[in-house]
């Protein structure tokens, strides 16, 4: 199984990095997991809403962690009140 590390910097106020790891499953789906942190304090952001293809999918845990199954070409979006949304397409 290949793992790729991605560091995705959003255009949030303040800038919030999403650190995530992508791993392939046997069915061709990908597992996307990571931590959402505030860029200015580097503290984890709990209860960030995660949308997959515009449908609500999950919320980050108390330590900003998340894990979900995605497919290539899916759009993942992170939302938290007081911050700008971050979205990206899985390649």
PDB file of C-alpha atoms in Angstrom:
ATOM      1  CA  UNK A   1       0.000   0.000   0.000  1.00  0.00           C
ATOM      2  CA  UNK A   2       1.398   3.377  -1.000  1.00  0.00           C
ATOM      3  CA  UNK A   3       1.078   6.292   1.366  1.00  0.00           C
ATOM      4  CA  UNK A   4       1.478   9.850   0.283  1.00  0.00           C
ATOM      5  CA  UNK A   5       1.779  12.792   2.632  1.00  0.00           C
ATOM      6  CA  UNK A   6       0.093  15.978   1.607  1.00  0.00           C
ATOM      7  CA  UNK A   7       0.378  19.340   3.250  1.00  0.00           C
ATOM      8  CA  UNK A   8      -2.458  21.501   2.104  1.00  0.00           C
ATOM      9  CA  UNK A   9      -2.442  25.133   3.093  1.00  0.00           C
ATOM     10  CA  UNK A  10      -5.777  26.821   2.970  1.00  0.00           C
ATOM     11  CA  UNK A  11      -6.672  30.440   2.517  1.00  0.00           C
ATOM     12  CA  UNK A  12      -8.400  30.598   5.872  1.00  0.00           C
ATOM     13  CA  UNK A  13      -8.279  33.496   8.261  1.00  0.00           C
ATOM     14  CA  UNK A  14      -5.907  32.882   9.893  1.00  0.00           C
ATOM     15  CA  UNK A  15      -4.238  30.491   7.485  1.00  0.00           C
ATOM     16  CA  UNK A  16      -5.058  26.918   8.558  1.00  0.00           C
ATOM     17  CA  UNK A  17      -3.031  23.912   7.430  1.00  0.00           C
ATOM     18  CA  UNK A  18      -4.639  20.540   6.892  1.00  0.00           C
ATOM     19  CA  UNK A  19      -2.096  17.764   7.293  1.00  0.00           C
ATOM     20  CA  UNK A  20      -3.326  14.512   5.798  1.00  0.00           C
ATOM     21  CA  UNK A  21      -2.225  11.105   4.627  1.00  0.00           C
ATOM     22  CA  UNK A  22      -3.740   9.244   1.690  1.00  0.00           C
ATOM     23  CA  UNK A  23      -3.638   5.458   1.488  1.00  0.00           C
ATOM     24  CA  UNK A  24      -5.214   3.103  -1.069  1.00  0.00           C
ATOM     25  CA  UNK A  25      -7.668   0.363  -0.097  1.00  0.00           C
ATOM     26  CA  UNK A  26      -8.253  -2.886  -1.963  1.00  0.00           C
ATOM     27  CA  UNK A  27     -11.472  -1.635  -3.607  1.00  0.00           C
ATOM     28  CA  UNK A  28      -9.774   1.303  -5.286  1.00  0.00           C
ATOM     29  CA  UNK A  29     -11.127   3.815  -2.775  1.00  0.00           C
ATOM     30  CA  UNK A  30      -8.685   5.990  -0.846  1.00  0.00           C
ATOM     31  CA  UNK A  31      -8.521   6.611   2.883  1.00  0.00           C
ATOM     32  CA  UNK A  32      -7.920  10.286   3.654  1.00  0.00           C
ATOM     33  CA  UNK A  33      -6.931  10.974   7.250  1.00  0.00           C
ATOM     34  CA  UNK A  34      -5.216  13.787   9.061  1.00  0.00           C
ATOM     35  CA  UNK A  35      -5.392  16.735  11.445  1.00  0.00           C
ATOM     36  CA  UNK A  36      -6.774  20.245  10.901  1.00  0.00           C
ATOM     37  CA  UNK A  37      -4.758  22.894  12.777  1.00  0.00           C
ATOM     38  CA  UNK A  38      -4.840  26.670  13.187  1.00  0.00           C
ATOM     39  CA  UNK A  39      -1.809  28.169  11.446  1.00  0.00           C
ATOM     40  CA  UNK A  40      -1.159  30.959  13.921  1.00  0.00           C
ATOM     41  CA  UNK A  41      -1.281  28.794  17.069  1.00  0.00           C
ATOM     42  CA  UNK A  42      -0.814  25.300  15.550  1.00  0.00           C
ATOM     43  CA  UNK A  43      -3.554  24.100  17.891  1.00  0.00           C
ATOM     44  CA  UNK A  44      -5.897  21.413  16.520  1.00  0.00           C
ATOM     45  CA  UNK A  45      -9.335  22.612  15.423  1.00  0.00           C
ATOM     46  CA  UNK A  46     -12.160  20.402  16.756  1.00  0.00           C
ATOM     47  CA  UNK A  47     -15.606  20.121  15.179  1.00  0.00           C
ATOM     48  CA  UNK A  48     -14.570  21.258  11.684  1.00  0.00           C
ATOM     49  CA  UNK A  49     -17.312  20.151   9.287  1.00  0.00           C
ATOM     50  CA  UNK A  50     -16.145  17.968   6.381  1.00  0.00           C
ATOM     51  CA  UNK A  51     -18.156  17.765   3.157  1.00  0.00           C
ATOM     52  CA  UNK A  52     -17.597  15.225   0.398  1.00  0.00           C
ATOM     53  CA  UNK A  53     -19.009  16.244  -3.006  1.00  0.00           C
ATOM     54  CA  UNK A  54     -21.145  18.929  -1.292  1.00  0.00           C
ATOM     55  CA  UNK A  55     -22.707  16.434   1.134  1.00  0.00           C
ATOM     56  CA  UNK A  56     -22.011  16.630   4.865  1.00  0.00           C
ATOM     57  CA  UNK A  57     -19.829  13.646   5.745  1.00  0.00           C
ATOM     58  CA  UNK A  58     -18.042  14.058   9.073  1.00  0.00           C
ATOM     59  CA  UNK A  59     -16.755  16.342  11.827  1.00  0.00           C
ATOM     60  CA  UNK A  60     -13.191  16.453  13.121  1.00  0.00           C
ATOM     61  CA  UNK A  61     -12.628  15.007  16.581  1.00  0.00           C
ATOM     62  CA  UNK A  62     -11.554  16.844  19.715  1.00  0.00           C
ATOM     63  CA  UNK A  63      -7.942  16.857  18.517  1.00  0.00           C
ATOM     64  CA  UNK A  64      -8.825  17.994  14.980  1.00  0.00           C
ATOM     65  CA  UNK A  65      -8.419  14.481  13.568  1.00  0.00           C
ATOM     66  CA  UNK A  66     -10.422  12.977  10.726  1.00  0.00           C
ATOM     67  CA  UNK A  67     -10.487   9.855   8.567  1.00  0.00           C
ATOM     68  CA  UNK A  68     -12.782   9.142   5.623  1.00  0.00           C
ATOM     69  CA  UNK A  69     -12.979   7.071   2.455  1.00  0.00           C
ATOM     70  CA  UNK A  70     -12.801   9.024  -0.798  1.00  0.00           C
ATOM     71  CA  UNK A  71     -12.506   8.278  -4.492  1.00  0.00           C
ATOM     72  CA  UNK A  72     -10.363  10.002  -7.066  1.00  0.00           C
ATOM     73  CA  UNK A  73     -12.023  13.142  -8.456  1.00  0.00           C
ATOM     74  CA  UNK A  74     -14.058  13.627  -5.229  1.00  0.00           C
ATOM     75  CA  UNK A  75     -14.170  17.149  -3.820  1.00  0.00           C
ATOM     76  CA  UNK A  76     -13.405  17.481  -0.098  1.00  0.00           C
ATOM     77  CA  UNK A  77     -14.325  20.681   1.749  1.00  0.00           C
ATOM     78  CA  UNK A  78     -13.527  21.773   5.317  1.00  0.00           C
ATOM     79  CA  UNK A  79     -15.762  24.371   7.028  1.00  0.00           C
ATOM     80  CA  UNK A  80     -15.530  26.093  10.407  1.00  0.00           C
ATOM     81  CA  UNK A  81     -17.372  29.204  11.568  1.00  0.00           C
ATOM     82  CA  UNK A  82     -15.036  32.215  11.518  1.00  0.00           C
ATOM     83  CA  UNK A  83     -12.748  30.701   8.895  1.00  0.00           C
ATOM     84  CA  UNK A  84     -12.896  30.629   5.103  1.00  0.00           C
ATOM     85  CA  UNK A  85     -13.748  27.256   3.596  1.00  0.00           C
ATOM     86  CA  UNK A  86     -11.002  25.031   2.178  1.00  0.00           C
ATOM     87  CA  UNK A  87     -11.792  22.682  -0.676  1.00  0.00           C
ATOM     88  CA  UNK A  88      -9.694  20.503  -2.963  1.00  0.00           C
ATOM     89  CA  UNK A  89     -10.138  17.678  -5.443  1.00  0.00           C
ATOM     90  CA  UNK A  90      -8.628  14.261  -4.709  1.00  0.00           C
ATOM     91  CA  UNK A  91      -6.194  13.200  -7.465  1.00  0.00           C
TER      92      UNK A  91
END
